[in-house]
PDB file of C-alpha atoms in Angstrom:
ATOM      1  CA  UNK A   1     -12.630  -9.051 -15.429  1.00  0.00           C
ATOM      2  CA  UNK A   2     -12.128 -11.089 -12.309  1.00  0.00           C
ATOM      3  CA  UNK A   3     -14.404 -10.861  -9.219  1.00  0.00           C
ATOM      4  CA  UNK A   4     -12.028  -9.219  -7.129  1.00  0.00           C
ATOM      5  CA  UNK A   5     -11.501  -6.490  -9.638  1.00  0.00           C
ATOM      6  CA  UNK A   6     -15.059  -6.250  -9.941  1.00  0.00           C
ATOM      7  CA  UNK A   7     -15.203  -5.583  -6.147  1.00  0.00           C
ATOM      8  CA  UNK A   8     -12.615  -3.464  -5.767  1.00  0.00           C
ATOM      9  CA  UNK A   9     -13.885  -1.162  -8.633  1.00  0.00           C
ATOM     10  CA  UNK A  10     -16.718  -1.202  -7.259  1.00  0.00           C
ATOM     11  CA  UNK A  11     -15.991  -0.300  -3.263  1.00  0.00           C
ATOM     12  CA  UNK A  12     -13.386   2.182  -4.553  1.00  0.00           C
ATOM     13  CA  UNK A  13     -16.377   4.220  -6.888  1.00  0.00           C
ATOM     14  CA  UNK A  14     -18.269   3.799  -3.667  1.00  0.00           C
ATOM     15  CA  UNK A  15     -15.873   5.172  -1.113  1.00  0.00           C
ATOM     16  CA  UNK A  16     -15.330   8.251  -4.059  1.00  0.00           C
ATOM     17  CA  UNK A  17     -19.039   9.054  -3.831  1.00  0.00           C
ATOM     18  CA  UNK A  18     -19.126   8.999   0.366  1.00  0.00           C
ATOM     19  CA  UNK A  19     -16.256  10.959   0.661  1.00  0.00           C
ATOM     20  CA  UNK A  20     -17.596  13.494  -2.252  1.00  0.00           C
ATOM     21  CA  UNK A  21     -21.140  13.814  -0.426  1.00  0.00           C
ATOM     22  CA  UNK A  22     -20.060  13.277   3.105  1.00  0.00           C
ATOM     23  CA  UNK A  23     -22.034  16.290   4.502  1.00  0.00           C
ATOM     24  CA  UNK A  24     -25.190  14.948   2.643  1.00  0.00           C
ATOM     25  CA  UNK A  25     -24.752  11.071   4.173  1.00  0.00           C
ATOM     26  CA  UNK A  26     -25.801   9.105   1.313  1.00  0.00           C
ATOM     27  CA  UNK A  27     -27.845   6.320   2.292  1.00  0.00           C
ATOM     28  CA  UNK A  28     -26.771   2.511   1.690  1.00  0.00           C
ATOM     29  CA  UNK A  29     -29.538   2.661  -1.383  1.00  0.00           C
ATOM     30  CA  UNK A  30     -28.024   5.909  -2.697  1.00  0.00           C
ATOM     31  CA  UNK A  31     -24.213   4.609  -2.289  1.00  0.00           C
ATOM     32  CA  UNK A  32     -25.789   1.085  -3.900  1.00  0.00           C
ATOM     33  CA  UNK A  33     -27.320   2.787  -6.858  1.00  0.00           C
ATOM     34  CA  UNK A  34     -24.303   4.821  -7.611  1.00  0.00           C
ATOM     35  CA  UNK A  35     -22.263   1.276  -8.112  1.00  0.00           C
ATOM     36  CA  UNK A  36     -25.442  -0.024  -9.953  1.00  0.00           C
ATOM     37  CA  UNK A  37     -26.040  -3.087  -7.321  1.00  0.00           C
ATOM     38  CA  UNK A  38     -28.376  -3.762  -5.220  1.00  0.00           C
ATOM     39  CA  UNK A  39     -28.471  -2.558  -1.207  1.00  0.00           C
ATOM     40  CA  UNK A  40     -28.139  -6.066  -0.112  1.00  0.00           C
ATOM     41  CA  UNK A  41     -25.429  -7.241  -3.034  1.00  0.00           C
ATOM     42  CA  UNK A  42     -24.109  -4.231  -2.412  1.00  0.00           C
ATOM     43  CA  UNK A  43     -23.805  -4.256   1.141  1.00  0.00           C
ATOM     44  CA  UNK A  44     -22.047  -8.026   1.404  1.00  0.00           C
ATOM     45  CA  UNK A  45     -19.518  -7.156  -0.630  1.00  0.00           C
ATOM     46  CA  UNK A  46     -18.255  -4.256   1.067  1.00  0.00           C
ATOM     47  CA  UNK A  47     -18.315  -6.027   4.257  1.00  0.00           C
ATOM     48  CA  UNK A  48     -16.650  -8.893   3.170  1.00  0.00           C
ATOM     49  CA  UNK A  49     -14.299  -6.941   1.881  1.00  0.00           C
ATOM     50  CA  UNK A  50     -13.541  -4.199   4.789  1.00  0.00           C
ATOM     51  CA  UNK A  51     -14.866  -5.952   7.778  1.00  0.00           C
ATOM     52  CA  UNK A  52     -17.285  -3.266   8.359  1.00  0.00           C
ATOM     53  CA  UNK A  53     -20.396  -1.516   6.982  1.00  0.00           C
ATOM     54  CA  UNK A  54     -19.587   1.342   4.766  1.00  0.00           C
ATOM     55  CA  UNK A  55     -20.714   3.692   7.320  1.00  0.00           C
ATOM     56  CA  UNK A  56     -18.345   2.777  10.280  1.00  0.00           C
ATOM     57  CA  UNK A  57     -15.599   2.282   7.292  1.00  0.00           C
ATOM     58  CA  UNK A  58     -16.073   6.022   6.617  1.00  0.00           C
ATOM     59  CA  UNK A  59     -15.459   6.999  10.346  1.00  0.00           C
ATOM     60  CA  UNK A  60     -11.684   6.031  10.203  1.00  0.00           C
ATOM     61  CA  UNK A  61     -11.443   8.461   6.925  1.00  0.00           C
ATOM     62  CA  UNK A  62     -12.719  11.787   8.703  1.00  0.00           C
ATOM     63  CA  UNK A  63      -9.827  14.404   9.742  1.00  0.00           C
ATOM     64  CA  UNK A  64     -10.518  13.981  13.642  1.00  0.00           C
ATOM     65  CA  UNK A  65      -9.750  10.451  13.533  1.00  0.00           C
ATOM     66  CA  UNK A  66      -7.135  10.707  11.239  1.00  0.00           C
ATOM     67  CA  UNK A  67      -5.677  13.440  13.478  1.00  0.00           C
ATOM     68  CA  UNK A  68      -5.869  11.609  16.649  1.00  0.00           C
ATOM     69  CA  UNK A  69      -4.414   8.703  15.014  1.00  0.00           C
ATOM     70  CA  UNK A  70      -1.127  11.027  14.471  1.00  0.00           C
ATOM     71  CA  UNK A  71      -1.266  12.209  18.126  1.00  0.00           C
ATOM     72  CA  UNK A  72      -1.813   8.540  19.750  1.00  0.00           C
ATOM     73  CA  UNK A  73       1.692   8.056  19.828  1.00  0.00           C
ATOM     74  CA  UNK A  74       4.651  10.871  20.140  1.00  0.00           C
ATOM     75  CA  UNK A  75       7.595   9.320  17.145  1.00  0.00           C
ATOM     76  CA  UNK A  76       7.725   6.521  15.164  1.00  0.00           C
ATOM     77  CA  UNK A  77      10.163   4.457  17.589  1.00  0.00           C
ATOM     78  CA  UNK A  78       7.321   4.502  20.049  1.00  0.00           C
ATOM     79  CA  UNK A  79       4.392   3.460  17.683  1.00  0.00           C
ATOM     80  CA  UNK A  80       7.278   0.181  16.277  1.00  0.00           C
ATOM     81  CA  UNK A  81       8.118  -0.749  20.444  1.00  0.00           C
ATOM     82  CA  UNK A  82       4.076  -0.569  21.027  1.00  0.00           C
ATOM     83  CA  UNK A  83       3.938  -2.695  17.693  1.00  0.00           C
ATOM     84  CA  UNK A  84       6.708  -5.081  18.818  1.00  0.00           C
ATOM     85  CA  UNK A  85       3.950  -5.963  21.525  1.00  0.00           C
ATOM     86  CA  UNK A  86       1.130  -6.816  19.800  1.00  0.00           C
ATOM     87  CA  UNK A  87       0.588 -10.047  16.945  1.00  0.00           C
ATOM     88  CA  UNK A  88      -1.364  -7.543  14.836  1.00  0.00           C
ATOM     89  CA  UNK A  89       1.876  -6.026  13.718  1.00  0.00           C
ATOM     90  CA  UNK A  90       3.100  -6.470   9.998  1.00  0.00           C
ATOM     91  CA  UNK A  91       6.680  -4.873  10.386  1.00  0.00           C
ATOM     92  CA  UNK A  92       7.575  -7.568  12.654  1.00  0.00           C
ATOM     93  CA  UNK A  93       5.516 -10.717  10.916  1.00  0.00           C
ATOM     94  CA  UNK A  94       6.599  -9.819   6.920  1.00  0.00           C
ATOM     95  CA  UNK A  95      10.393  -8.507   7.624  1.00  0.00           C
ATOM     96  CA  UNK A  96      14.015  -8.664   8.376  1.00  0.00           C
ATOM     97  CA  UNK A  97      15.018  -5.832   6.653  1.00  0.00           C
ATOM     98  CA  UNK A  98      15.424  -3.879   3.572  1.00  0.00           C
ATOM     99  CA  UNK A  99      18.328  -4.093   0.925  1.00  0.00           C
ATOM    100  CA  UNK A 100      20.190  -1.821  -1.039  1.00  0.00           C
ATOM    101  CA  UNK A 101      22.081  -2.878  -4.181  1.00  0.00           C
ATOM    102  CA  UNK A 102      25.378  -2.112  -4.503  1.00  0.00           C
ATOM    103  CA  UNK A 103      26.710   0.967  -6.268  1.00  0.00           C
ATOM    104  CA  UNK A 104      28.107  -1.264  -9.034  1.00  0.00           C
ATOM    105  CA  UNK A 105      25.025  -2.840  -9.026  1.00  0.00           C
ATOM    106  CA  UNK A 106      23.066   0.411  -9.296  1.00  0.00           C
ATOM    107  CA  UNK A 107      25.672   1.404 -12.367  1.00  0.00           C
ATOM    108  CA  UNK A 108      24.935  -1.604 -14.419  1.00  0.00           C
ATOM    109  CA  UNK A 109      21.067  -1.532 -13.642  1.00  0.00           C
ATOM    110  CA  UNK A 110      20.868  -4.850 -12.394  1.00  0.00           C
ATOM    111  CA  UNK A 111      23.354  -6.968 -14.763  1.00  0.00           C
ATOM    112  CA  UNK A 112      23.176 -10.709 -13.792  1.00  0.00           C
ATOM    113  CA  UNK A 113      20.032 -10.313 -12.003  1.00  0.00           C
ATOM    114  CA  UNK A 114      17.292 -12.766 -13.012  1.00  0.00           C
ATOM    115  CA  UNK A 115      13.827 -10.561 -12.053  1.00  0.00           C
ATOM    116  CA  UNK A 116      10.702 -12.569 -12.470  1.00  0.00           C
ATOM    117  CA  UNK A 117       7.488 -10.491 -12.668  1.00  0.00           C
ATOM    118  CA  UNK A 118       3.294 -11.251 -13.111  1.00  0.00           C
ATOM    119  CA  UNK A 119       0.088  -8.933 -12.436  1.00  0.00           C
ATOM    120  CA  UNK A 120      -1.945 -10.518  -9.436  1.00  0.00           C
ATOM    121  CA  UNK A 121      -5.346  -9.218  -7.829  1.00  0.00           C
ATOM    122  CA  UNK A 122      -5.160  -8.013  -4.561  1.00  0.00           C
ATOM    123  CA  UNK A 123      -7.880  -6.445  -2.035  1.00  0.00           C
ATOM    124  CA  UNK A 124      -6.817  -2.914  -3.639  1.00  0.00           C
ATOM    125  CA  UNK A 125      -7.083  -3.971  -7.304  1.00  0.00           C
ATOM    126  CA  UNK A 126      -4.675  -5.364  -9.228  1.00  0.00           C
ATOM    127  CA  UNK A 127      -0.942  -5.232  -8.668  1.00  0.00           C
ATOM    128  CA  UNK A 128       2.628  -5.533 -10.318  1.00  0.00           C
ATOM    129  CA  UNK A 129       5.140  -7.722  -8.532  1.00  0.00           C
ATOM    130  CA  UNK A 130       8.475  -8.303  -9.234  1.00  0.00           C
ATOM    131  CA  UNK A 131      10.937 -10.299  -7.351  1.00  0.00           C
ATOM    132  CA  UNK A 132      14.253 -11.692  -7.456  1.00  0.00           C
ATOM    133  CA  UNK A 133      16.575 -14.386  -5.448  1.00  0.00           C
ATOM    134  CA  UNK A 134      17.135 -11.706  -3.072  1.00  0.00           C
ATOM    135  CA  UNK A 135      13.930 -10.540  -2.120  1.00  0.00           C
ATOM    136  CA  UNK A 136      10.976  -8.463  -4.038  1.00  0.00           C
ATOM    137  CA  UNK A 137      12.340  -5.711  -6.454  1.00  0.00           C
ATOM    138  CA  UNK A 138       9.008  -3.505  -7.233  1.00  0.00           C
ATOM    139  CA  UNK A 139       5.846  -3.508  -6.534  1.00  0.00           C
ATOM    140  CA  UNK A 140       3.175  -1.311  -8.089  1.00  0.00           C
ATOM    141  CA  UNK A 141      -0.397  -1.208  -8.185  1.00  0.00           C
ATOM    142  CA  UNK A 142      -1.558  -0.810 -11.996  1.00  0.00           C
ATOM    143  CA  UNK A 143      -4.528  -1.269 -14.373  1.00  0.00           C
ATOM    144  CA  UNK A 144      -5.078  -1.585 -18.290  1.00  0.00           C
ATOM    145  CA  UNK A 145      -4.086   2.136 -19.254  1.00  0.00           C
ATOM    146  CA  UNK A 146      -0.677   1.826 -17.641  1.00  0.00           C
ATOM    147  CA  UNK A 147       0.540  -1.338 -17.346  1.00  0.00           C
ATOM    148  CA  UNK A 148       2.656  -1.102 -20.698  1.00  0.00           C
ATOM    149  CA  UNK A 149       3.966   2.255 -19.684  1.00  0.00           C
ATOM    150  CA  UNK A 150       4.925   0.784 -16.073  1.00  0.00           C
ATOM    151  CA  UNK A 151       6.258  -2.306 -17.109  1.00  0.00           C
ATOM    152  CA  UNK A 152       8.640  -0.244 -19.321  1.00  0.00           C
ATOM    153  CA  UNK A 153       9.757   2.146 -17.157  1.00  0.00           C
ATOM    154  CA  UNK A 154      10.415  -1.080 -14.519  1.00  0.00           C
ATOM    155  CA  UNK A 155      12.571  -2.592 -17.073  1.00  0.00           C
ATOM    156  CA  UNK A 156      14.819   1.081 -17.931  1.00  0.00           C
ATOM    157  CA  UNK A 157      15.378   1.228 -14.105  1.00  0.00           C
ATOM    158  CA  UNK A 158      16.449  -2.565 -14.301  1.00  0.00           C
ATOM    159  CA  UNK A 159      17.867  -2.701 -18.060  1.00  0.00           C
ATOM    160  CA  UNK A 160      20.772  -5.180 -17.741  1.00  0.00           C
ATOM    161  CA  UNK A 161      18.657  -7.579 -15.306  1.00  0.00           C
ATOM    162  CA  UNK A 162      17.022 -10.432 -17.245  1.00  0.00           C
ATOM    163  CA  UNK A 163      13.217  -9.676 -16.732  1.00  0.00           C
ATOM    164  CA  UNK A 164      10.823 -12.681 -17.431  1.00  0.00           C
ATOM    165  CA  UNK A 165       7.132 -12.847 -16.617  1.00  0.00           C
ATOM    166  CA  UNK A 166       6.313 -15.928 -14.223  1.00  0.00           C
ATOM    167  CA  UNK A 167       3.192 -16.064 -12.294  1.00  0.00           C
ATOM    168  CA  UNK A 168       4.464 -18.969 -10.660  1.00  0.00           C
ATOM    169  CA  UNK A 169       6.832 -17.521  -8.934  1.00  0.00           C
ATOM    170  CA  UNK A 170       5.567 -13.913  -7.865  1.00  0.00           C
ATOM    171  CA  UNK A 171       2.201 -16.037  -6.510  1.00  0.00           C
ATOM    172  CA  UNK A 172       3.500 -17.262  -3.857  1.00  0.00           C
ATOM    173  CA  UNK A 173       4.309 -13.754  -2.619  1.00  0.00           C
ATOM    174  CA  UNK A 174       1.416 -12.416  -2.834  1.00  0.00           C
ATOM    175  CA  UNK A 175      -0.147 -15.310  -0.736  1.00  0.00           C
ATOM    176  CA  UNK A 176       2.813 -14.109   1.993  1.00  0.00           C
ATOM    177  CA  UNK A 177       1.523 -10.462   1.654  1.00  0.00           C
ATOM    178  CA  UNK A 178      -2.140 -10.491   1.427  1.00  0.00           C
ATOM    179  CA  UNK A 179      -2.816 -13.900   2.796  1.00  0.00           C
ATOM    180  CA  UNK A 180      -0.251 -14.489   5.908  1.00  0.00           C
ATOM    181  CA  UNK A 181      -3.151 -16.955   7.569  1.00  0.00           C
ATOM    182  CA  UNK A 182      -2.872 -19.246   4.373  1.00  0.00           C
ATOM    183  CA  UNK A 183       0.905 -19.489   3.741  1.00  0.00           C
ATOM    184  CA  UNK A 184       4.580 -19.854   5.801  1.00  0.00           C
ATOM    185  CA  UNK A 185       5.644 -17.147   8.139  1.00  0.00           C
ATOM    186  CA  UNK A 186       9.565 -16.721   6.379  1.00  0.00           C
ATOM    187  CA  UNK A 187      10.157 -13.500   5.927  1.00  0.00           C
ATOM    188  CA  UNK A 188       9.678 -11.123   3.445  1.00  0.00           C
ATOM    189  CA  UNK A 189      13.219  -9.200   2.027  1.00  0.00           C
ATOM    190  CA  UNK A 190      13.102  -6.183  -0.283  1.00  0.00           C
ATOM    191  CA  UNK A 191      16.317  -5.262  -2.846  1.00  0.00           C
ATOM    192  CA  UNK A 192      15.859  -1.474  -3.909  1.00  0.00           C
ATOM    193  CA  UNK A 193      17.638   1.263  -5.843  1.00  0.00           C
ATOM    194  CA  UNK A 194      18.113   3.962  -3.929  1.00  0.00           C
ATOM    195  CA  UNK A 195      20.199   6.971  -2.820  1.00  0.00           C
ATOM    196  CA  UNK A 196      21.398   6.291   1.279  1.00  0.00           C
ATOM    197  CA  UNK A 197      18.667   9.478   1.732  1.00  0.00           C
ATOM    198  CA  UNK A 198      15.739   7.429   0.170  1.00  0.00           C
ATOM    199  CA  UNK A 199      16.788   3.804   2.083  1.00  0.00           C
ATOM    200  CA  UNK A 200      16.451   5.957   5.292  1.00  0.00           C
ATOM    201  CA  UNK A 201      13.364   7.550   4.658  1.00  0.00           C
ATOM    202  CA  UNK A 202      12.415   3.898   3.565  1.00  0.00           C
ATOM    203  CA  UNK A 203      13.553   2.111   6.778  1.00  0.00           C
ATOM    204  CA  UNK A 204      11.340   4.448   8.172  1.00  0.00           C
ATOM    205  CA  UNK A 205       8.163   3.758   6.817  1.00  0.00           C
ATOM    206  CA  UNK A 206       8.773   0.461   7.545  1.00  0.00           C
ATOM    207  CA  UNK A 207       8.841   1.052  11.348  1.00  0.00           C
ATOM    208  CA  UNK A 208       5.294   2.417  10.951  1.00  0.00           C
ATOM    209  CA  UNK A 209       2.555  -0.233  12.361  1.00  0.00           C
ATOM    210  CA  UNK A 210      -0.466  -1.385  10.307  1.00  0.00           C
ATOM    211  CA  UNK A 211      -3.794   1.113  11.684  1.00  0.00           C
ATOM    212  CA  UNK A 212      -0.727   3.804  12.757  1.00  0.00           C
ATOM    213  CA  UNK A 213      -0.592   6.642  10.898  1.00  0.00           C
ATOM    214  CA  UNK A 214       2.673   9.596  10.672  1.00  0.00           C
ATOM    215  CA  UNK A 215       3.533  12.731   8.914  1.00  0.00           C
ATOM    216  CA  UNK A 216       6.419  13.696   6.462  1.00  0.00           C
ATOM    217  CA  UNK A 217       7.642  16.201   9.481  1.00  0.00           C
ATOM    218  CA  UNK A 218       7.248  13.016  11.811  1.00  0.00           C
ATOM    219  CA  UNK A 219       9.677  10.751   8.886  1.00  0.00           C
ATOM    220  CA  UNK A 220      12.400  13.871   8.715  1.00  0.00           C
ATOM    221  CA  UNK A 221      12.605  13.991  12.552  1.00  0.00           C
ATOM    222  CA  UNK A 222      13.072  10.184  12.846  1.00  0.00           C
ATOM    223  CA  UNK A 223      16.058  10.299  10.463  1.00  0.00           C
ATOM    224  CA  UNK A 224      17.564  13.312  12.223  1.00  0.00           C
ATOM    225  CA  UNK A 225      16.853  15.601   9.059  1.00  0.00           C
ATOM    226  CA  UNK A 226      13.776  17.809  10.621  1.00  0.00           C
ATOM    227  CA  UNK A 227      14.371  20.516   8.223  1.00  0.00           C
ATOM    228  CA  UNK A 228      14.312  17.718   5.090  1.00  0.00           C
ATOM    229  CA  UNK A 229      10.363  17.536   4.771  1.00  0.00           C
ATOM    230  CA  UNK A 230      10.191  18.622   1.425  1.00  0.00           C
ATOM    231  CA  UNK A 231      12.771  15.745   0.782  1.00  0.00           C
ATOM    232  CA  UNK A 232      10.767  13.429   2.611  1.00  0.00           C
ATOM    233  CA  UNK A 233       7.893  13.866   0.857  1.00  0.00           C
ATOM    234  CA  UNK A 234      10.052  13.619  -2.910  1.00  0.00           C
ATOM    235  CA  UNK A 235      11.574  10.452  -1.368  1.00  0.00           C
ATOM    236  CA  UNK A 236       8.140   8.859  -0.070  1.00  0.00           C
ATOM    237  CA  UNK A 237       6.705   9.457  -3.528  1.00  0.00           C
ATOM    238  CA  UNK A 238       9.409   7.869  -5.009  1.00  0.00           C
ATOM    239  CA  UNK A 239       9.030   4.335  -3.325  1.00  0.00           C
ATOM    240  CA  UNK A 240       9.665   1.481  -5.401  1.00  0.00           C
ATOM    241  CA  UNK A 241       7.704  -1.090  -3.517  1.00  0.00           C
ATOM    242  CA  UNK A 242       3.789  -0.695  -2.885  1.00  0.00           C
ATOM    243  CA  UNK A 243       2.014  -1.579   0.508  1.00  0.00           C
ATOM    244  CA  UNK A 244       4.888  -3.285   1.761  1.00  0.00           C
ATOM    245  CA  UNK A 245       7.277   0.104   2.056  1.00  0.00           C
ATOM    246  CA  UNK A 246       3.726   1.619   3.532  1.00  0.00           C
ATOM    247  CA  UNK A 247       3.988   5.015   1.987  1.00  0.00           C
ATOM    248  CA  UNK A 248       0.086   5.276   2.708  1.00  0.00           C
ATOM    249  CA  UNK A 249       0.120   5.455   6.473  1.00  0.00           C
ATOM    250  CA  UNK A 250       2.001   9.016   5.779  1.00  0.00           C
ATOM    251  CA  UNK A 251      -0.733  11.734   5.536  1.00  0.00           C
ATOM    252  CA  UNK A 252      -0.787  15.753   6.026  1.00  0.00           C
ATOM    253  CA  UNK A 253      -0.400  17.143   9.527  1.00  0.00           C
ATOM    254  CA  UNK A 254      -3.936  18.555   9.552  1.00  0.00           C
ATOM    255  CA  UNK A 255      -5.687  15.393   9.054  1.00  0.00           C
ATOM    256  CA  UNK A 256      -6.411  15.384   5.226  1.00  0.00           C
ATOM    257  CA  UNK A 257      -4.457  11.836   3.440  1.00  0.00           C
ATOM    258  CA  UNK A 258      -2.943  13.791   0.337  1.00  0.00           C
ATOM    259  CA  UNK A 259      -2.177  11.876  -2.475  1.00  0.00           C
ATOM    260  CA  UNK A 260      -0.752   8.644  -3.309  1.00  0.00           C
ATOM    261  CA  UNK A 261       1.135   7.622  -6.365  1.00  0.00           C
ATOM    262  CA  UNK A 262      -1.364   4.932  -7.080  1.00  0.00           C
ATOM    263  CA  UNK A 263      -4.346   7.074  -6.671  1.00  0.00           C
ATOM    264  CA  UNK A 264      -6.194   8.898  -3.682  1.00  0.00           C
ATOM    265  CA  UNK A 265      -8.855   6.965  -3.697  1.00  0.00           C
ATOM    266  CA  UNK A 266      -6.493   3.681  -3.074  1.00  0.00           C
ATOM    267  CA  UNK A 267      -4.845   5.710  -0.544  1.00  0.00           C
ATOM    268  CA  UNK A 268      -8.287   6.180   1.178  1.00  0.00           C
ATOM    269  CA  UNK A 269      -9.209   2.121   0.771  1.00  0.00           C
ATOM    270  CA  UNK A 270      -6.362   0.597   2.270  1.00  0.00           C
ATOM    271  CA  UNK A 271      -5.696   3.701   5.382  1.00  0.00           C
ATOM    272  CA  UNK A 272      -9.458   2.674   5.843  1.00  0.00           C
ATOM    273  CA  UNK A 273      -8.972  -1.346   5.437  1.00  0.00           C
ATOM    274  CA  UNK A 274      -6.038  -1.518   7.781  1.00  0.00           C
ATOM    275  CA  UNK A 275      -7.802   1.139  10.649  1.00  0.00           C
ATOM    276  CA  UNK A 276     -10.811  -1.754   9.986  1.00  0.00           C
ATOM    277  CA  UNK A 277      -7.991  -4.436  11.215  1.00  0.00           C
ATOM    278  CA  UNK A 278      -7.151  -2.513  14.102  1.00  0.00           C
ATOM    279  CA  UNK A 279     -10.467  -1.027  15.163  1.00  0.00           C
ATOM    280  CA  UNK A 280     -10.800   1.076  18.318  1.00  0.00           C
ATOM    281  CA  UNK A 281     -14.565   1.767  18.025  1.00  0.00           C
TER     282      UNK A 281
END
């Protein structure tokens, strides 16, 4: 086990036990002993990672916030032009756009492709990542009880590409997306598998900022399909790519996160990591 996975497995179980005993408060030794560390061990880490003590980190997890984050702006076109404005935005640092393959493409699952893949760590435990000429094919975050499974199901979606693992290659991407400060500023391009519903609903996660949050009624609207929520939501759970197509930052109308494909809890780490980066306390 690496350190990061350590810490991550660590601040996750912790962020579990706050939000299960919220009411109660927990007190940094309480939260401390339920990770078995120490309150100053146990403390550093989750700073270092988050930015914040685990008590302000909870703040930007409670419905209120959550809900006013919704309300700060009216559509997603707004929250992107107020994003355009300011150098904490992703969308406009990591991408030029997102790629469909062609039909044919699609048909033949990827024949003449050359996909190079590798598990990295990340600040939200360890991730898949696999990428091609064109631009990164999937992303998924993934631990030791599933990475087989995932890995296979990758390859069915992709089953004429040639798929070869290569750490050397997918590294440097995850340098671009986790560490910007400590790598070039090209741009990041995504090649998916989609139907022309899904790349929409896509494009439009994409337009939402890092620390902005939306809803699935908020997606459907944006795409001029307001009655299509319940497709929304099918088509958000369905994204191939991880953090970068930011399916987290789209929560329930009333405040609550609702699940994520790679776990709730993850959900609840990076919402609360990114509100960290963009802190209005």
């Amino acid at each position: 086990m690496t350190t990061d996975t350590y810490h991550y497995e660590r601040i996750a179980k912790a962020i579990e036990f706050i939000s299960e005993n919220i009411t109660a408060q927990p007190t940094l030794e309480e939260i401390a002993e339920k990770v078995n560390l120490s309150p100053f061990h146990f403390q550093r880490i989750f700073t270092e990672w988050a930015g914040v003590s685990p008590k302000k980190f909870l703040q930007f997890l409670t419905a209120d916030y959550l809900k006013a984050k919704i309300k700060s702006t009216a559509t997603l076109i707004e929250a992107a032009e107020i994003a355009g404005l300011s150098s904490q935005s992703r969308v406009y640092d990591l991408f030029t756009g997102i790629e469909a393959v062609t039909p044919q493409e699609f048909k033949s699952g990827g024949k003449g492709l050359l996909i190079s893949y590798a598990y990295h760590q990340t600040p939200f435990g360890e991730c898949f990542l696999a990428v091609t000429e064109r631009g990164i094919c999937g992303m998924a975050f993934t631990d030791e009880q599933t990475k087989i499974e995932d890995l296979e199901i990758f390859k069915k979606k992709w089953f004429f590409a040639t798929i070869q693992e290569n750490t050397s290659i997918t590294y440097p991407y995850i340098e671009r997306i986790f560490m910007p400060h400590l790598s070039s500023l090209d741009k990041l391009h995504l090649l998916v598998q989609g139907t022309n519903f899904q790349l929409k609903v896509w494009e439009a996660l994409l337009t939402i900022p890092q620390g902005s949050l939306t809803t699935y009624q908020q997606i459907a609207e944006s795409i001029g399909k307001d009655k299509a929520v319940r497709a929304v939501g099918t088509a958000v759970g369905n994204n191939p790519i991880a953090y970068l197509i930011p399916c987290h930052r789209v929560i329930r109308k009333e405040g609550k996160l609702g699940e994520y494909h790679w776990g709730s809890i993850r959900k609840k780490a990076i919402v609360g990591w990114e509100a960290c980066r963009n802190d209005e306390f």
